[in-house]
Coordinates of C-alpha atoms and ligand atoms in Angstrom, one line a residue:
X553 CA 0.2 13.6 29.6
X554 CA 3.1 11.3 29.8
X555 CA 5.7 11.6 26.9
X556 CA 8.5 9.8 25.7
X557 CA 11.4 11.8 24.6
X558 CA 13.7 9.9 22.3
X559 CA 16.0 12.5 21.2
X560 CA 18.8 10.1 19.2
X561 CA 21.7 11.4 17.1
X562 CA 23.3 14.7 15.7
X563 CA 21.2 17.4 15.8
X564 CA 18.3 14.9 17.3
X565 CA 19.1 16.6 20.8
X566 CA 19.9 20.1 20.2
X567 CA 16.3 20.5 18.4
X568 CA 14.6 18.5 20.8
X569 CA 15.6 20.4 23.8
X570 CA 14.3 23.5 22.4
X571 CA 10.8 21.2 21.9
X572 CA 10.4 20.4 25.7
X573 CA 11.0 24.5 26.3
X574 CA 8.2 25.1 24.3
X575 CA 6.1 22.0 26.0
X576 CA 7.7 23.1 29.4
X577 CA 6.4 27.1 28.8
X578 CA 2.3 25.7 28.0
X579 CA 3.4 23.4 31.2
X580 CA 3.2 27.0 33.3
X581 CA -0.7 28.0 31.7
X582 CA -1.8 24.8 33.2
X583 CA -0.9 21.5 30.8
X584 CA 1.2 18.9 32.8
X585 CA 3.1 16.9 31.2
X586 CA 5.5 14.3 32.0
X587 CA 9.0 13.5 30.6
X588 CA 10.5 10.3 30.5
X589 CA 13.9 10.2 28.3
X590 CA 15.2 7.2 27.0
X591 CA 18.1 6.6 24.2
X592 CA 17.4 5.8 20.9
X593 CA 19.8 5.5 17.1
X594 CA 23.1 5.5 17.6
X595 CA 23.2 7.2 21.2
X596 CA 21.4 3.6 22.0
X597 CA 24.1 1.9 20.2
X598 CA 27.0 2.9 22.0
X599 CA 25.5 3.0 25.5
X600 CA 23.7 -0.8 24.8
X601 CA 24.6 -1.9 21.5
X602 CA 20.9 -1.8 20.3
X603 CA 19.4 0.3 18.6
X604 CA 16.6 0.5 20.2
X605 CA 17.1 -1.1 23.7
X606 CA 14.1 -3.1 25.5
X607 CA 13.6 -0.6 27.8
X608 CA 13.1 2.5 25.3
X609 CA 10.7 0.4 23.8
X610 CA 9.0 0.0 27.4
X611 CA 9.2 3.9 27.8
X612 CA 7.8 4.6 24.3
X613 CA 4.9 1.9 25.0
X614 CA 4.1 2.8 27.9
X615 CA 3.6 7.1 26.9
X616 CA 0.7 8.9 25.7
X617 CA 2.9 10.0 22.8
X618 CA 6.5 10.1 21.5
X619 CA 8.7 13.1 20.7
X620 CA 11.4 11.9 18.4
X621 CA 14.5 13.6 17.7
X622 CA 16.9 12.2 14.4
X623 CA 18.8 9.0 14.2
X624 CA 21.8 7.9 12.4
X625 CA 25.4 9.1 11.3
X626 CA 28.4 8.4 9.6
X627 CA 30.0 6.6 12.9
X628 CA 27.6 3.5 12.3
X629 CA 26.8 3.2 8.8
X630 CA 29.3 0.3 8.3
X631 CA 27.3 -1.8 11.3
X632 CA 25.6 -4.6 10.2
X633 CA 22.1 -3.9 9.5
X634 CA 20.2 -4.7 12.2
X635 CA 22.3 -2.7 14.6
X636 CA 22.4 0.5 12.5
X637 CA 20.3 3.4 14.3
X638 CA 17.9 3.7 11.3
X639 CA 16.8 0.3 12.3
X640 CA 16.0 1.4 16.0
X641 CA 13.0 4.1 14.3
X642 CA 11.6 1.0 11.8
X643 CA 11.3 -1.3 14.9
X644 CA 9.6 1.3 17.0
X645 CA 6.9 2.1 14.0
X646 CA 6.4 -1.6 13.4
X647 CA 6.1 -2.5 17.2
X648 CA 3.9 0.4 18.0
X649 CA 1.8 -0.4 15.3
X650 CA 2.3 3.2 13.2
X651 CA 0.3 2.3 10.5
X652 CA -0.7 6.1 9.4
X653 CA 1.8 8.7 8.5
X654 CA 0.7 12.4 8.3
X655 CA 2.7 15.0 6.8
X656 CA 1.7 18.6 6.1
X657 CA 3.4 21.2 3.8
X658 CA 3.1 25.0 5.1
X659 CA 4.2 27.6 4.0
X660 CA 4.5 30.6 6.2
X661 CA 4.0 33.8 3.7
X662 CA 7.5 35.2 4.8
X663 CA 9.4 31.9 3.8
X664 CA 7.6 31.8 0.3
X665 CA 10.8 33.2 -1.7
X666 CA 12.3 29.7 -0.2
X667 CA 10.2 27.5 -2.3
X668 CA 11.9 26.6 -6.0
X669 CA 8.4 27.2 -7.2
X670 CA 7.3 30.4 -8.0
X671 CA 6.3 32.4 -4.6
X672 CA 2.5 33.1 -6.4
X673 CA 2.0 29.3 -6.9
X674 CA 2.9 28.4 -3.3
X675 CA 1.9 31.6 -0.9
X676 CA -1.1 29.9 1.1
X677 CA -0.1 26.5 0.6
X678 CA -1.8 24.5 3.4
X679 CA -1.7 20.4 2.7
X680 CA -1.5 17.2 4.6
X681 CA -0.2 14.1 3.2
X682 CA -1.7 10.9 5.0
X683 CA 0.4 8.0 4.1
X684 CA -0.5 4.5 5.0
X685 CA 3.1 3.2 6.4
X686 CA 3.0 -0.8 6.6
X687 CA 1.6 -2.1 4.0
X688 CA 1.6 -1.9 0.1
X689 CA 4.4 -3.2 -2.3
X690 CA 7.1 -2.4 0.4
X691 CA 5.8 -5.6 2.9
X692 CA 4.0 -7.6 0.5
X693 CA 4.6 -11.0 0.0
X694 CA 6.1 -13.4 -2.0
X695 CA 9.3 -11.1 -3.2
X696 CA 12.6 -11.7 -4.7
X697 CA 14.6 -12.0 -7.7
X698 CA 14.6 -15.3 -9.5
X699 CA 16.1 -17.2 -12.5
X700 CA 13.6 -17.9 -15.4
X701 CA 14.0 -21.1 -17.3
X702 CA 15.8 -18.9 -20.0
X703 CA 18.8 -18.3 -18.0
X704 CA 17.9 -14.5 -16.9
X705 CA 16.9 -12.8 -13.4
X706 CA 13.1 -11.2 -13.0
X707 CA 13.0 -9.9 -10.2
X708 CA 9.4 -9.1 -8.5
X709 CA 7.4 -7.6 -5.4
X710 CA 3.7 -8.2 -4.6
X711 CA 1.6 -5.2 -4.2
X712 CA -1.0 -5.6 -1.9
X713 CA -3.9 -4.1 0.6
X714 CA -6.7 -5.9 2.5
X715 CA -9.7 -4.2 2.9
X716 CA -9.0 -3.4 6.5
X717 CA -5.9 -1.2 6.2
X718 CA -7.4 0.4 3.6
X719 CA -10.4 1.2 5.9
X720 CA -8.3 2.4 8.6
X721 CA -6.0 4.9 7.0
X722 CA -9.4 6.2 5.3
X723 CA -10.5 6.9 8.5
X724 CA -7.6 8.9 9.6
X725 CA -7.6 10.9 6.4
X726 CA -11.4 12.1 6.9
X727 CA -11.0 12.4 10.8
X728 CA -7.6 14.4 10.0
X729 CA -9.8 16.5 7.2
X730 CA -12.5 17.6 9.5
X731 CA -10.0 19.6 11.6
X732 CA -9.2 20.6 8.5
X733 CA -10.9 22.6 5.4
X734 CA -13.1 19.0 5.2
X735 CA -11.6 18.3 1.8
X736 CA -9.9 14.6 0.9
X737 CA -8.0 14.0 -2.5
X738 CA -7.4 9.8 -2.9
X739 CA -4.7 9.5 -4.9
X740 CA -4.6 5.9 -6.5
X741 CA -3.6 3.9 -9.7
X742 CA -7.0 2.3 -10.3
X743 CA -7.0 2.5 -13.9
X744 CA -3.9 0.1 -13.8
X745 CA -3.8 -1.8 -10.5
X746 CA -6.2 -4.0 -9.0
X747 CA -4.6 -3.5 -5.7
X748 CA -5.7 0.4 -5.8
X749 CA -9.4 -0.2 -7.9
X750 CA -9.7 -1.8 -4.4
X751 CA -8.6 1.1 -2.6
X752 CA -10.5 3.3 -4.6
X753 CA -13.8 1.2 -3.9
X754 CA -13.1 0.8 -0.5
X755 CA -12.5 4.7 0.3
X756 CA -15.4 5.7 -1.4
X757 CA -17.5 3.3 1.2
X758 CA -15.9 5.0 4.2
X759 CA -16.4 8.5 2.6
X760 CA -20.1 7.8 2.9
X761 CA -19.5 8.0 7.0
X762 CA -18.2 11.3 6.3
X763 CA -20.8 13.5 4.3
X764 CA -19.0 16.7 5.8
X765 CA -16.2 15.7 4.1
X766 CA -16.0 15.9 0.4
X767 CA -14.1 13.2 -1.5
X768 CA -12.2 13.4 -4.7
X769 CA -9.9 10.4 -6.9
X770 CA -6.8 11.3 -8.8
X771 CA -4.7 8.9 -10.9
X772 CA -1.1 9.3 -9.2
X773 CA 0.8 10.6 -12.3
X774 CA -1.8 13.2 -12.3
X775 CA -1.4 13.7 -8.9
X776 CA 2.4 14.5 -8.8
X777 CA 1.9 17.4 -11.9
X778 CA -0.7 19.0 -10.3
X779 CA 1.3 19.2 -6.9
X780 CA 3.6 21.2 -9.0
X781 CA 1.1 22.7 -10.9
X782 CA -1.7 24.0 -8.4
X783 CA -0.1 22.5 -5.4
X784 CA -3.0 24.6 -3.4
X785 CA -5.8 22.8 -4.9
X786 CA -5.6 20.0 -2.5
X787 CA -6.3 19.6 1.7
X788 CA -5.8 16.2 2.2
X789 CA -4.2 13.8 0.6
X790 CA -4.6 10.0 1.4
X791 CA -2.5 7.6 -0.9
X792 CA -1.1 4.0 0.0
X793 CA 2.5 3.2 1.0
X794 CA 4.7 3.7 -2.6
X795 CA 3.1 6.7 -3.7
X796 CA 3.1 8.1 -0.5
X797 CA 6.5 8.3 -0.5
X798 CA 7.3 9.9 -3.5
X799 CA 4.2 12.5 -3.6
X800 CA 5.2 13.6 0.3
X801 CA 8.7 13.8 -0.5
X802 CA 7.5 16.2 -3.5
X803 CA 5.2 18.0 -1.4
X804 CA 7.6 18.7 1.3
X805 CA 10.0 20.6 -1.6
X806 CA 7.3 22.8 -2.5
X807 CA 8.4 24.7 0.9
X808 CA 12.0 24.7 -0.1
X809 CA 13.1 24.2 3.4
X810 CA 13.9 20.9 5.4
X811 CA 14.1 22.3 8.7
X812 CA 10.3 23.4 8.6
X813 CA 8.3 20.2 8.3
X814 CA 7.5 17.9 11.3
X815 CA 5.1 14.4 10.9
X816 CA 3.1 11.8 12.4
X817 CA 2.8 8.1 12.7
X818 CA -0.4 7.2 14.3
X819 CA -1.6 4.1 15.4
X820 CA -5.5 2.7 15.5
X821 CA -6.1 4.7 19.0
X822 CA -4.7 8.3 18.1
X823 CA -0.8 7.4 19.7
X824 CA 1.6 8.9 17.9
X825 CA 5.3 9.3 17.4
X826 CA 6.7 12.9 16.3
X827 CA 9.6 13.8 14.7
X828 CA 10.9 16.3 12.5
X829 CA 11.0 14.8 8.6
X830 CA 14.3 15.3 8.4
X831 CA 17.8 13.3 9.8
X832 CA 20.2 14.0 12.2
X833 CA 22.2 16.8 9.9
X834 CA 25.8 15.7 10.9
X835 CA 27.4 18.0 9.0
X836 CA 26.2 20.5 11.3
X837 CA 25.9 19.0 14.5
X838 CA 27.0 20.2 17.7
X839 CA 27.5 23.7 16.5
X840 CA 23.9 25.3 17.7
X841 CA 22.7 26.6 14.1
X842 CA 19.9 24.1 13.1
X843 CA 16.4 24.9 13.0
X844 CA 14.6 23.7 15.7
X845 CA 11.4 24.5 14.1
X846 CA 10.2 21.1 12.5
X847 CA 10.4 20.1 15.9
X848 CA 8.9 22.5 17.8
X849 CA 5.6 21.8 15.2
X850 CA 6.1 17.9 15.6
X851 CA 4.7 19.2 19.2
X852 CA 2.0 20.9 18.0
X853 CA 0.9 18.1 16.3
X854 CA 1.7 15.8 19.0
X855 CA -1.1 18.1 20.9
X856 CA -3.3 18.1 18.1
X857 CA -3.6 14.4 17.2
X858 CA -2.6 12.7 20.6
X859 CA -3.0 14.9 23.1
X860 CA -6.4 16.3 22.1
X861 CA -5.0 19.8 22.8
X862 CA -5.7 21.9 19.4
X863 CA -5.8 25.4 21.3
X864 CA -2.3 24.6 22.7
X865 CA -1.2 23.2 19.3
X866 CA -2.6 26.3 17.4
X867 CA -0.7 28.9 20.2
X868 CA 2.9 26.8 18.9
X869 CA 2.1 27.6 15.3
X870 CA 1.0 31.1 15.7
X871 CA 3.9 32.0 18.3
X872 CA 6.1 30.1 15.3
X873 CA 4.7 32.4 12.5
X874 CA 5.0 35.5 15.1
X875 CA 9.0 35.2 15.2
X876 CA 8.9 34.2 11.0
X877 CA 7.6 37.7 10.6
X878 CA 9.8 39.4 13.2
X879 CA 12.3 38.4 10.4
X880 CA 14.6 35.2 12.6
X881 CA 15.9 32.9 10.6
X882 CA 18.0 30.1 11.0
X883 CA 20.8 29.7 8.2
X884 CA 18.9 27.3 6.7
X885 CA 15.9 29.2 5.8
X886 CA 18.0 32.9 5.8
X887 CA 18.2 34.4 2.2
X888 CA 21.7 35.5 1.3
X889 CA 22.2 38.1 3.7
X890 CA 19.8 37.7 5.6
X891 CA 20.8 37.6 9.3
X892 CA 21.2 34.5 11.3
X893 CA 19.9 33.1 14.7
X894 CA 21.2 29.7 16.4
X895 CA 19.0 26.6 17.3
X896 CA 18.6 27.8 21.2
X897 CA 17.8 31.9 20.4
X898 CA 15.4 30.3 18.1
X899 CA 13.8 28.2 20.9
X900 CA 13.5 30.9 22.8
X901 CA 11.9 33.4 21.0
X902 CA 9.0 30.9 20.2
X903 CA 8.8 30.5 23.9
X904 CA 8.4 34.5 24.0
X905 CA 5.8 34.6 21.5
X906 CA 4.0 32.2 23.2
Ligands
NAD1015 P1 19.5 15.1 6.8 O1 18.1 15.4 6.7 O2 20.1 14.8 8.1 O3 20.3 16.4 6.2 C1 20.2 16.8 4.8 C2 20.7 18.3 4.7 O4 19.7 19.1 5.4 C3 22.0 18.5 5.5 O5 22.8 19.5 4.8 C4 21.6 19.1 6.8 O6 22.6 19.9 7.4 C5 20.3 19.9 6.5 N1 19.4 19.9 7.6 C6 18.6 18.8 8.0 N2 17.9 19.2 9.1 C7 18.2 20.5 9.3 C8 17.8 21.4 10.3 N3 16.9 21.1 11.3 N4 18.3 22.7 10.3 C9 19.1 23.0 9.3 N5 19.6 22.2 8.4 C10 19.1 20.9 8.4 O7 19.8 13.9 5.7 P2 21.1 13.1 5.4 O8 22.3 14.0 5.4 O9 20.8 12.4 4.1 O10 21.2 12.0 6.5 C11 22.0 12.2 7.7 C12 21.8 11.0 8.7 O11 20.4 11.1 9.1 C13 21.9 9.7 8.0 O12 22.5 8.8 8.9 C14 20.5 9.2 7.7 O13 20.3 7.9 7.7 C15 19.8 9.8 8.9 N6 18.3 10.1 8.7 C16 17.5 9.9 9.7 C17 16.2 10.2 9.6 C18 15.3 10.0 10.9 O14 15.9 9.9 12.0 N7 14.0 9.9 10.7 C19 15.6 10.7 8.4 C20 16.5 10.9 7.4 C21 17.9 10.6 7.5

């Protein structure tokens, strides 16, 4: 299994090594795996003034999968924009053809106190977000802001799927579901938009490939309360580009901590790039304290949706919930005090419980 590791900025490499020692410890019962590093961000900047150089994109093409670390920091936000690192990740989505974002929300029992919901509401939660990533309102065409014959600025985007994207990233939502508790919530605006009636219709068609899989419709504003409500009502969630957005960005809070929660961006054929949801954390880089755990699970699902290795994927999360209740904690997921571990003793004690 060949694997690109694009570790980037900040803390990109710091939680990324401690990745590859997990990958490198299921290496010794018998998975081989290959590493081929190559820089990405601003790492990519300073060493060939692009953010993503020709040749990363050669080593992420050519991989079964990528690991991805974190790009970006206060040293190049005042680059122009296409040389900014943040730039580097878009490029690499749009020329790998990333099309499908997946994003679950765990919560591990001992981290429910965490959440800013109440620890009754969110013990248990299990939920995947499946986002579509390139199409929607934020690539649709025309756009702009114009001047009206009456002197003021309207300014306007075009929201918009074919019936082909929406197919596709239906697929990966009942796929993803049937490794799953075979449940998908489609979260849409079809009493409003045209654009989602379509989505609506068009799900509902490729739910009838799946009848394993049960399928439910939710109106988006009813969506967002009841992720707040009875976030553990749902399995999967598969919602177009905008609302994807916002309702994974609210699902990701319901586990109250950053440094937990890894995603995927698939393309048509199961490739995928992994990377923890958050940045590169450069107010505490270099100093060996973040949590290396989003990380470590971006692998697991990098063996789960890639690499066709669930057993391997499942021994990373239970090694990962095995040190949770042996009470480490990184300071960012430590109640007040609580006592703390660094980024590599972290590491390693997932590689024991393994
Ligand atoms: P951030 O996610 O990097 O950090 C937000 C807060 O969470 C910080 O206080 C940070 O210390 C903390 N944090 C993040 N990850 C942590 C971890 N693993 N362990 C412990 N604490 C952690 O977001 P930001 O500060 O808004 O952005 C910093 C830089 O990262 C910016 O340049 C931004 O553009 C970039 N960024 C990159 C990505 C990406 O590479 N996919 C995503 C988001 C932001």
């Amino acid at each position: 299994m060949r694997i690109a590791v694009l570790a980037g900025d900040g803390i990109g490499p710091e939680i990324v090594a401690e990745a590859l020692k997990v990958l490198e410890r299921l290496g010794r019962d018998g998975l081989k795996f290959e590493f081929e590093h190559a820089p990405v961000g601003g790492a990519a900047v300073d060493a060939h003034g692009d953010p993503l150089p020709a040749a990363t994109l050669e080593v992420a093409r050519r991989a079964d999968a990528v690991l991805f670390g974190a790009v970006g920091g206060p040293k190049y936000d005042a680059l122009p924009r296409p040389q900014r690192p943040e730039q580097g990740l878009l490029r690499l989505r749009k020329d790998l053809g990333l099309f499908a974002n997946l994003r679950p929300a765990v919560i591990y029992p001992e981290l429910a106190a965490a959440s800013t919901l109440k620890p009754e509401v969110v013990a248990g939660l299990d939920l995947l977000i499946v986002r579509e990533l390139t199409g929607d309102i934020y690539f649709g065409q025309p756009r702009g802001i114009r001047r009206l014959d009456n002197g003021e600025r309207e300014g306007f985007d075009t929201m918009r799927y074919s019936e082909s994207e929406i197919r596709r990233i239906a697929h990966v939502a009942f796929r993803a579901a049937r490794k799953r508790q075979r449940r998908v919530c489609s979260v849409d605006k079809a009493n409003v938009l045209e654009t989602t009636q379509l989505w609506r219709e068009v799900v509902t068609e490729v739910g009838r490939e799946y009848p394993d899989v049960e399928l439910t419709h939710m109106y988006v504003d009813n969506a967002a309360m009841q992720l707040l409500k009875q976030p553990k009502q749902f399995d999967v969630i598969v919602t177009g580009n905008m609302f994807g957005d916002i309702l994974s960005d609210e699902a990701s809070m319901l586990t109250g901590s950053i440094g937990m929660l890894p995603s995927a961006s698939l393309d048509a054929n199961g490739k995928g790039l992994y990377e923890p949801i958050h940045g590169s954390a450069p107010d505490i880089a270099g100093r060996g304290v973040a949590n290396p755990l989003a990380t470590i699970l971006s692998a697991a699902m990098m063996l789960r949706y890639s690499l066709n290795q669930e057993a391997a994927a499942r021994r990373i999360e239970a090694a990962i919930s095995k040190v949770l209740a042996q009470g480490l904690r990184t300071a960012d997921i430590a109640l007040p005090g609580e006592a703390k571990v660094g980024t590599k003793e972290m590491g390693d004690a997932v590689v024991s419980a393994l």
